[in-house]
XYZ file of C-alpha atoms in Angstrom:
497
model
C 0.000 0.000 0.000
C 1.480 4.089 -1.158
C 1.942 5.537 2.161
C -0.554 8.301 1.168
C -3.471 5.771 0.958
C -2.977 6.284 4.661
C -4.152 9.624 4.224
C -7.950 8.834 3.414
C -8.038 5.762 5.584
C -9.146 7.744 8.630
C -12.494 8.627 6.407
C -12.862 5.518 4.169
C -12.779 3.306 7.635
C -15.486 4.878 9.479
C -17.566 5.539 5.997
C -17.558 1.709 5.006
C -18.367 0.439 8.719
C -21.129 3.361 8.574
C -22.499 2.100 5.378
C -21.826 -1.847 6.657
C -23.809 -1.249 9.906
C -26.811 0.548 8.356
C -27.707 -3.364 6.780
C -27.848 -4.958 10.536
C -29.989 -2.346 12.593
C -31.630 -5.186 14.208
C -28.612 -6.629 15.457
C -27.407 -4.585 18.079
C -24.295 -6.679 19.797
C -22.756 -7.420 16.184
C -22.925 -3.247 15.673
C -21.332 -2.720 18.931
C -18.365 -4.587 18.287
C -18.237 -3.861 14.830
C -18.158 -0.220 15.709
C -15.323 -0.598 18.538
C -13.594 -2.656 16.073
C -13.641 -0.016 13.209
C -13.098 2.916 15.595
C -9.946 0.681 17.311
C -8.472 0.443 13.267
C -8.974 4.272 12.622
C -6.542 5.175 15.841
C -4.152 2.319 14.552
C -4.542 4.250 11.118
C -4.322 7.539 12.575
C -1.020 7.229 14.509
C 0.535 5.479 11.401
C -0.259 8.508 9.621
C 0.999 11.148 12.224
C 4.713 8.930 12.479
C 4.623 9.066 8.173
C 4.101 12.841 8.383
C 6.730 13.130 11.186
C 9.118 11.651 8.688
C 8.238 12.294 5.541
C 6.553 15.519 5.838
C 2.620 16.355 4.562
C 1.185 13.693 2.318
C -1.180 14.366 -0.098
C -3.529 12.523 -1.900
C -4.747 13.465 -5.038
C -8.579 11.926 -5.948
C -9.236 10.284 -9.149
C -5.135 11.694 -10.191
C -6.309 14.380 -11.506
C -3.640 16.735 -10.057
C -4.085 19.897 -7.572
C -5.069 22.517 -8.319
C -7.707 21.377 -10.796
C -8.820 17.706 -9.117
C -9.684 17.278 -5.230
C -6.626 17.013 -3.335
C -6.716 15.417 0.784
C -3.655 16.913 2.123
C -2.492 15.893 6.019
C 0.125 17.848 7.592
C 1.240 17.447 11.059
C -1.944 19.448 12.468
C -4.723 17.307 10.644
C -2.730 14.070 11.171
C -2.738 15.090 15.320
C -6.450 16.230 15.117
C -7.590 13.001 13.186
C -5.877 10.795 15.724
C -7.495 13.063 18.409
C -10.975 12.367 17.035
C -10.309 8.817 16.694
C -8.825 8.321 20.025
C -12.382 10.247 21.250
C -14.362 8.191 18.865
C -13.020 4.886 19.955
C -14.074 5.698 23.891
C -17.004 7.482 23.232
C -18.188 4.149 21.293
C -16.927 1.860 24.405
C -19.053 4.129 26.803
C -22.049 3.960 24.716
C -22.244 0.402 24.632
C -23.650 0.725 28.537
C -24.816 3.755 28.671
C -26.685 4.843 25.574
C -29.599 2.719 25.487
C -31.302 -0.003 23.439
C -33.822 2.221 21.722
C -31.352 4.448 20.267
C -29.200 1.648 19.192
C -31.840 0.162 17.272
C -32.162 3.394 15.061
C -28.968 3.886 13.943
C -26.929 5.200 16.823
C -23.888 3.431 16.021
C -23.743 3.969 12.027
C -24.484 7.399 12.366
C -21.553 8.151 14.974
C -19.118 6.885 12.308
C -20.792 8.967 9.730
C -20.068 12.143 12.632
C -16.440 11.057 12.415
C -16.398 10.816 8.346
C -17.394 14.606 8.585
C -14.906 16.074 11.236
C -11.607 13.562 10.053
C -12.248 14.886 6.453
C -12.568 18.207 7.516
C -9.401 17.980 9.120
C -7.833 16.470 6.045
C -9.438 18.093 2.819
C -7.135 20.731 0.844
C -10.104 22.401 -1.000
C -12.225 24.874 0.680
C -15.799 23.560 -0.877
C -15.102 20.541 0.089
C -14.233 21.845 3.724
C -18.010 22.418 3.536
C -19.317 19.278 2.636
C -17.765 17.611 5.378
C -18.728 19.942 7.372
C -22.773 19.145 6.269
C -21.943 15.657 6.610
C -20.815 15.958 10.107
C -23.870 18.198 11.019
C -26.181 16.160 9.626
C -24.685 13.522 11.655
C -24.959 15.517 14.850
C -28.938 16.136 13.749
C -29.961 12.466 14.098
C -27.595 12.316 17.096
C -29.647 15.308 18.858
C -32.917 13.893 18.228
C -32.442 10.227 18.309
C -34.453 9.260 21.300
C -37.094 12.381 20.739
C -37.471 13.531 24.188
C -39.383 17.199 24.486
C -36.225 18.932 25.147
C -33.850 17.060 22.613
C -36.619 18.186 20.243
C -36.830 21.922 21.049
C -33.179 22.284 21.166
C -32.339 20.408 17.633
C -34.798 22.916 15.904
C -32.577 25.847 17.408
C -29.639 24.084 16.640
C -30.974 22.784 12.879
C -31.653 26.504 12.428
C -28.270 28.215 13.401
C -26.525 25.728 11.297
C -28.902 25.773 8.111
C -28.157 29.966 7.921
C -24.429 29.205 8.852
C -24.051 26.917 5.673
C -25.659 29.165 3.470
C -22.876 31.773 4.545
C -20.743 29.781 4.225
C -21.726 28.593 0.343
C -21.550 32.601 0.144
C -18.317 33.460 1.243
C -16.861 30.533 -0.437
C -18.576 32.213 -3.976
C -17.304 35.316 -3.220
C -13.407 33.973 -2.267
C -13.921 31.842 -5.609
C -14.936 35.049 -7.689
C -11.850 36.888 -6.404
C -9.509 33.922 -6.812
C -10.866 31.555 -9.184
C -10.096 28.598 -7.273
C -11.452 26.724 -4.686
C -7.873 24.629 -3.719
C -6.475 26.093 -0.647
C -2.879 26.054 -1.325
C -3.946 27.400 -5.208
C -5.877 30.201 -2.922
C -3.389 31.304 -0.754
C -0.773 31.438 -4.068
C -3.512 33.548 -5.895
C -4.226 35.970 -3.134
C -0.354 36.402 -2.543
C -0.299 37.431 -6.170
C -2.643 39.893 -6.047
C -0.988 43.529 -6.083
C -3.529 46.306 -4.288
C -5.303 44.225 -2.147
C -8.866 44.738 -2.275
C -11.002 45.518 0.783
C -13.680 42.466 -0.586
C -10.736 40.390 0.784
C -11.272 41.602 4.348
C -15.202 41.094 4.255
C -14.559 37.504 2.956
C -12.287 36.920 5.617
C -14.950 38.634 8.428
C -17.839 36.469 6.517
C -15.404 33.141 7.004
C -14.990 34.475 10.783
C -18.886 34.487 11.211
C -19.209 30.867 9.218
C -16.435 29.194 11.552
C -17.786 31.434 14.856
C -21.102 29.852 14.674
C -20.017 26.569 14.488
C -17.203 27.432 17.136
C -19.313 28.711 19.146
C -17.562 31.621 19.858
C -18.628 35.185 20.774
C -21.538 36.769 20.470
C -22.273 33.454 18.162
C -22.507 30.995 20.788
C -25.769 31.336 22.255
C -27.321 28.429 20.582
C -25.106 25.962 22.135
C -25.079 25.615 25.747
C -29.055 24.628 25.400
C -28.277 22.446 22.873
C -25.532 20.173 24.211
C -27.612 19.944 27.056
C -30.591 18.354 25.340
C -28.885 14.784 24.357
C -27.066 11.806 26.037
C -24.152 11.639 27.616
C -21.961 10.065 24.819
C -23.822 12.403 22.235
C -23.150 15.758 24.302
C -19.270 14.029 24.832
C -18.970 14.065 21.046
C -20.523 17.274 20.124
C -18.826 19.063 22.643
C -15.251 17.618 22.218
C -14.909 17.809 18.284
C -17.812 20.004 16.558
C -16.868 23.259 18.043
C -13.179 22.560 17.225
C -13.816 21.585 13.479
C -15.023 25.568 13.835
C -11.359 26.693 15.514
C -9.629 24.587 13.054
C -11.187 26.016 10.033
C -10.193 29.992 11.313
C -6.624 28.607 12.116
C -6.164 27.643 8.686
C -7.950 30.197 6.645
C -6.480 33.067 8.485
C -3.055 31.948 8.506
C -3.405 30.587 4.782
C -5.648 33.144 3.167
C -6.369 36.047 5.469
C -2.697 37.382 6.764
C -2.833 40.457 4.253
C -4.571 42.938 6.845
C -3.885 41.794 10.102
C -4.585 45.297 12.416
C -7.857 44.662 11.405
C -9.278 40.878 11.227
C -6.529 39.658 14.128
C -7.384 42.481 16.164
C -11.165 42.226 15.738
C -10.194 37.888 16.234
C -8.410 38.859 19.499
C -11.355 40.908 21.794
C -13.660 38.651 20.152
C -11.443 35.903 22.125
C -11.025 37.592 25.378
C -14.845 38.271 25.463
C -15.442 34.634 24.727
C -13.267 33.553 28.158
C -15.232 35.864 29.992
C -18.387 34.714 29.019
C -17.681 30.637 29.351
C -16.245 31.689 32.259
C -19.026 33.774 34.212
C -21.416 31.140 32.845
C -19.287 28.028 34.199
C -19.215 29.915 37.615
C -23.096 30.558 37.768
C -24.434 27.654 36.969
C -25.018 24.131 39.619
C -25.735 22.359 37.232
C -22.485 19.980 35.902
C -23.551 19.714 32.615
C -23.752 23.145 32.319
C -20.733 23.746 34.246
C -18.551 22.050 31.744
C -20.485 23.029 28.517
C -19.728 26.661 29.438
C -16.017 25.725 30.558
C -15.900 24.806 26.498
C -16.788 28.577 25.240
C -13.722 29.460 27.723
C -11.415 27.085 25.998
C -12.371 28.224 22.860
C -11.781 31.571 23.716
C -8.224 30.775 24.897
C -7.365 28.534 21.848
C -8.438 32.007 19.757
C -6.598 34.394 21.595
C -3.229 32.318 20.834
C -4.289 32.164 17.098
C -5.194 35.545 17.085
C -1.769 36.784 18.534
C -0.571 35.187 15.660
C 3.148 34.072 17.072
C 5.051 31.113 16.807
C 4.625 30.921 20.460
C 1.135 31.473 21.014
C 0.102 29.461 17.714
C 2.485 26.395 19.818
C -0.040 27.326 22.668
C -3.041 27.251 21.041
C -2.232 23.947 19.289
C -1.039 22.298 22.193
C -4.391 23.379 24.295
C -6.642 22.486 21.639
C -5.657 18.848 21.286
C -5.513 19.051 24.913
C -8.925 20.273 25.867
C -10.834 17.856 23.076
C -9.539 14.861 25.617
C -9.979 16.408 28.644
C -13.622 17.832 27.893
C -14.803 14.272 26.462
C -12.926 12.637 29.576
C -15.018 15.049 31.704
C -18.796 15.099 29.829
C -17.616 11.274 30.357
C -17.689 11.484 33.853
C -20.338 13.646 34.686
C -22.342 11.125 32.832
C -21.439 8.091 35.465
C -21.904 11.111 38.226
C -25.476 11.411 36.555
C -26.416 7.810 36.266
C -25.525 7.125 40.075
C -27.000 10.102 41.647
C -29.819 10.401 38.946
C -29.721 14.403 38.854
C -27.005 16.722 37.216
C -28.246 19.639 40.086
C -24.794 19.673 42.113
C -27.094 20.841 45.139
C -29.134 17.443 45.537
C -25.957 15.250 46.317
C -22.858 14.867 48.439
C -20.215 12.474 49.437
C -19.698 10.535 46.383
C -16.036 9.438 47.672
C -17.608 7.267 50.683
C -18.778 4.898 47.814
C -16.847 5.898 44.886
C -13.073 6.940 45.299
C -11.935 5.758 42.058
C -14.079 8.081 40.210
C -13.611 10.916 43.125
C -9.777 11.013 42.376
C -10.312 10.128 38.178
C -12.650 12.946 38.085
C -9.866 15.346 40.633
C -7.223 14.637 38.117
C -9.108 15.770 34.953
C -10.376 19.013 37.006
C -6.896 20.097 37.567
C -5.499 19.122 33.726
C -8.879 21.062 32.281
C -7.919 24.109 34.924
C -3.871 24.013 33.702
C -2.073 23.015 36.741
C 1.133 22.353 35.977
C 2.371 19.758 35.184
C -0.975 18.662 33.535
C -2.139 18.890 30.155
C -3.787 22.068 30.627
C -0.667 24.140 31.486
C 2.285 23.897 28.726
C -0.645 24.985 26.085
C -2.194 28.030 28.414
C 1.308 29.144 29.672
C 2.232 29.333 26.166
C -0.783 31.300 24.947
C -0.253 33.851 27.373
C 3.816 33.868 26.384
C 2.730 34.292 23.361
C 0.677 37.324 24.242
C 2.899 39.147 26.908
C 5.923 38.752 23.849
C 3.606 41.040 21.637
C 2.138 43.432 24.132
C -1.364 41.942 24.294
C -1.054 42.307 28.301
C -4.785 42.583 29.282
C -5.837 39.721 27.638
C -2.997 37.722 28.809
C -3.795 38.474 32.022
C -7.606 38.120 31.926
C -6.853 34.539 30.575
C -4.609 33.675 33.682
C -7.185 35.292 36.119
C -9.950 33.309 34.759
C -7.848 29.910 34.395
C -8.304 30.209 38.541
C -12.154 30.694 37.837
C -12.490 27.620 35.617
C -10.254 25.799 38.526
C -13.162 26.862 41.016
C -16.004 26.091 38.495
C -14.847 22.331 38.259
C -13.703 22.163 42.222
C -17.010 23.379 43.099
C -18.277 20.030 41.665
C -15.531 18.329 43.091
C -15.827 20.053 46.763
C -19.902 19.404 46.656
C -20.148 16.233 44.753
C -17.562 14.090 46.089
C -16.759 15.166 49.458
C -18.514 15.804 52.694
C -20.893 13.419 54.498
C -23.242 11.053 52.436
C -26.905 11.596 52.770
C -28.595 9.775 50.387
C -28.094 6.169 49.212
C -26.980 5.880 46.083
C -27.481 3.620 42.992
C -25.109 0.092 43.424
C -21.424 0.589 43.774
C -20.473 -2.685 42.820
C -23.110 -2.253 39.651
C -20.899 -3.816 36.955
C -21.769 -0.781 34.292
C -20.366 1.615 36.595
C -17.354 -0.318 36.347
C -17.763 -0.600 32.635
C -18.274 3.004 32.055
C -15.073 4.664 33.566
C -13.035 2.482 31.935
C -13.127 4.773 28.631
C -13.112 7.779 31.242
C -9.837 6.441 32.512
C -8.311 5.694 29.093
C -9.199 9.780 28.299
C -7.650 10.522 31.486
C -4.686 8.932 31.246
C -3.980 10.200 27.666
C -4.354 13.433 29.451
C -1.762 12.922 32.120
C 0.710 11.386 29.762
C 0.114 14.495 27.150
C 1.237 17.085 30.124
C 3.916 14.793 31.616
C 5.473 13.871 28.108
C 5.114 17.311 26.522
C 8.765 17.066 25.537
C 7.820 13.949 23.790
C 5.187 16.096 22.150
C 6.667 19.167 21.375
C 8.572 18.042 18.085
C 4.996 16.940 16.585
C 2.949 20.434 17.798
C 6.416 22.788 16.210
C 5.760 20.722 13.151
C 2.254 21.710 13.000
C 2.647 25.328 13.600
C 5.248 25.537 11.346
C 3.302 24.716 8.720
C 0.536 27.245 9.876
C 3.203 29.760 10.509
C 5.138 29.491 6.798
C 1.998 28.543 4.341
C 4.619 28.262 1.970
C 5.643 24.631 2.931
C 1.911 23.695 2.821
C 1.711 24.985 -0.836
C 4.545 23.470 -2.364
C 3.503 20.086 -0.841
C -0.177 20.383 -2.546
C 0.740 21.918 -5.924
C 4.033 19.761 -6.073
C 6.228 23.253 -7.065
């Protein structure tokens, strides 16, 4: 096999097991296994792929030969590779926790088939070289995440997937729009063949800027970031566990990884303006996740607000625009997908014992439960950055990153609030876990208890060993940025120059 096959594997894998399960919906334990099976082979695929880029550079795979610009080109360089193997690590124990969690209904309509069709969408996202096809995987993951909203059609799930269907249904029009208007300026829809055009182009026009704030508004709703994000904290609320682990971990990052890439490929050319609007739109975005994350007693909503912070950290780094903060903001994002899956996760088992998510109706979980007290401890402290966890290399670089250009207010909001987001999750911690029992709770000896923090504890553990082997990691995330930070190496490995 050409080691660039490897480059579509992490799609083809999860589309043929998608298409494979759809012809045994009645048999539920065969799609189970099949599905852990598939989603086991896509992580074996994807960390193939990251060593071949680590060696040989970005491979590229040209569909149907005809060659880039004019065919459909998938192109993985060291940031796809790391956010396909990501999603596939996520995918894999999402899949394990839904086998006892998710419920026979909803695996009887399709559950399974449709979560591999959710990670065709976001791994090609992550791997296509041409912008229109950016947004047909992007349609193919949301209509993925539709059935996954509604599938069990309670009254909420219901209400919240027409807001949600909605939002996204105007954001892909604007999207088909600003990818028009790009295409009438550059006549191209390949990315590198973009970023070579608009490089060529002498007095830049101001179109280009609108384009670029139009892209901003496309990628901000899905992102969720601010003053776009109001449709999602009701709306990862609505569904299951595993569902609201999936959305929540990889959606709103498909979002951040799509304005990472345009805005370093296509729209550099008037920085004091789309950077600078990029950067308070970040700040405001902490803030926000933050004061929500703080407010609420609720721990779903506790963590689905912590996400809006994280996004508005990862956006501040890529809106300083350094090779430092870009190192930051690479390093957290890959960090806070398998924390906040690890965490939605465990809030999940903290649900199913206690039967509420209000933080205010139970206490003392550690008298019956001090393997998930202490799993649950460890992945509060790597979301909140405490060194030497996960959380801190990529934060403490982001706000390097920041100081180093004179962005000191919103360096310093970011490391105020990274104590707010450490209260937000202890709060759960210090009223969930500890303190005198005083109700009885379900069986602690239950074997699906057991069952379910397993994947918890694989997520975990990644964690740790991503903050405690960050020298490990460090050669793979300067790869990445470099190729974000000099476009120029990205090009010449697409149009072969």
């Amino acid at each position: 096999m050409e080691m660039n096959n490897l480059v579509v594997l992490p799609i083809f894998v999860p589309l043929l097991t998608a298409v494979i399960l759809m012809f045994f919906s009645k048999n539920v334990s065969l799609q189970r296994w099949v599905s852990v099976g598939a989603s086991l082979l896509t992580v074996i695929v994807a960390v193939l792929l990251v060593r071949t880029v680590s060696i040989d550079g970005i491979q590229t795979l040209d569909i149907g030969s005809w060659p880039a610009p004019f065919g459909i080109t998938l192109v993985s360089d060291m940031l796809s590779a790391l956010l396909v193997l990501t999603t596939s690590v996520i995918g894999f124990a999402v899949i394990l926790y839904s086998i006892y969690s998710i419920g026979i209904e909803r695996e009887r309509h399709f559950y399974y088939p449709i979560v591999q069709f959710l990670l065709v969408g976001v791994n090609g996202a992550f791997t296509t070289g041409d912008i229109f096809n950016l947004f047909v995987f992007f349609e193919v993951m949301l209509m993925a995440s539709y059935v996954l909203l509604v599938l069990g059609g309670t009254k909420i799930q219901l209400r919240e997937t027409i807001k949600y269907l909605t939002v996204n249904v105007i954001s892909s029009s604007l999207f088909v729009i600003a990818i028009a208007y790009l295409y009438s300026i550059v006549g191209t829809l390949n990315m590198a063949h973009i970023s070579q055009r608009i490089a060529e182009i002498e007095n830049m026009p101001g179109i280009l800027t609108v384009i670029a704030i139009l892209f901003l508004i496309v990628f901000g709703l899905k992102g969720a970031i601010f003053p776009l994000y109001f449709w999602m904290p009701g709306s990862y609320y609505a569904p299951p566990i595993p569902v609201m682990a999936l959305l929540g971990a990889l959606l709103t990052k498909v979002g951040i990884y799509s304005i990472a890439r345009t805005y370093s490929l296509f729209f550099y050319h008037d920085q004091s303006y789309t950077h600078e609007l990029l950067l308070v739109l970040a700040v405001v975005t902490v803030l926000i996740g933050v004061v929500g994350s703080i407010a609420y007693w609720d721990v779903k909503k506790i963590i689905i607000y912590n996400i809006i912070t994280a996004i508005g950290v990862i956006l501040y780094g890529i809106s300083i625009a350094t090779t430092t903060s870009m190192t930051g903001s690479v390093y957290y994002l890959l960090h806070d997908m398998i924390i906040k899956a690890a965490l939605f996760l465990l809030i999940g088992i903290i649900i199913k014992i206690t039967g509420t998510s209000n933080l205010k109706k139970f206490h003392g979980l550690i008298n019956d439960y001090p393997v998930l007290t202490w799993v649950y401890f460890i992945a509060a402290i790597s979301l909140a950055g405490i060194p030497p966890f996960s959380g801190f290399v990529g934060k403490w670089l982001v706000i390097q990153g920041g100081m180093g250009s004179g962005e000191f207010l919103g360096s310093v909001i970011i490391l105020i609030t990274s104590l707010l987001v450490l209260y937000s999750v202890m709060k759960i911690f210090i009223h969930g876990f500890w303190g005198e029992k005083d109700q009885q709770f379900a069986d602690k000896e239950s074997v699906s208890y057991k069952k379910l923090l397993v994947p918890a504890i694989i997520l975990v553990a990644i964690s740790v060993l991503y903050g405690f082997g960050s020298e490990f990691v460090y050669p793979y995330v300067s790869q990445a940025v470099e190729t974000l930070m000099n476009p120029e190496i990205y090009i010449e490995a697409v149009l072969k120059e």
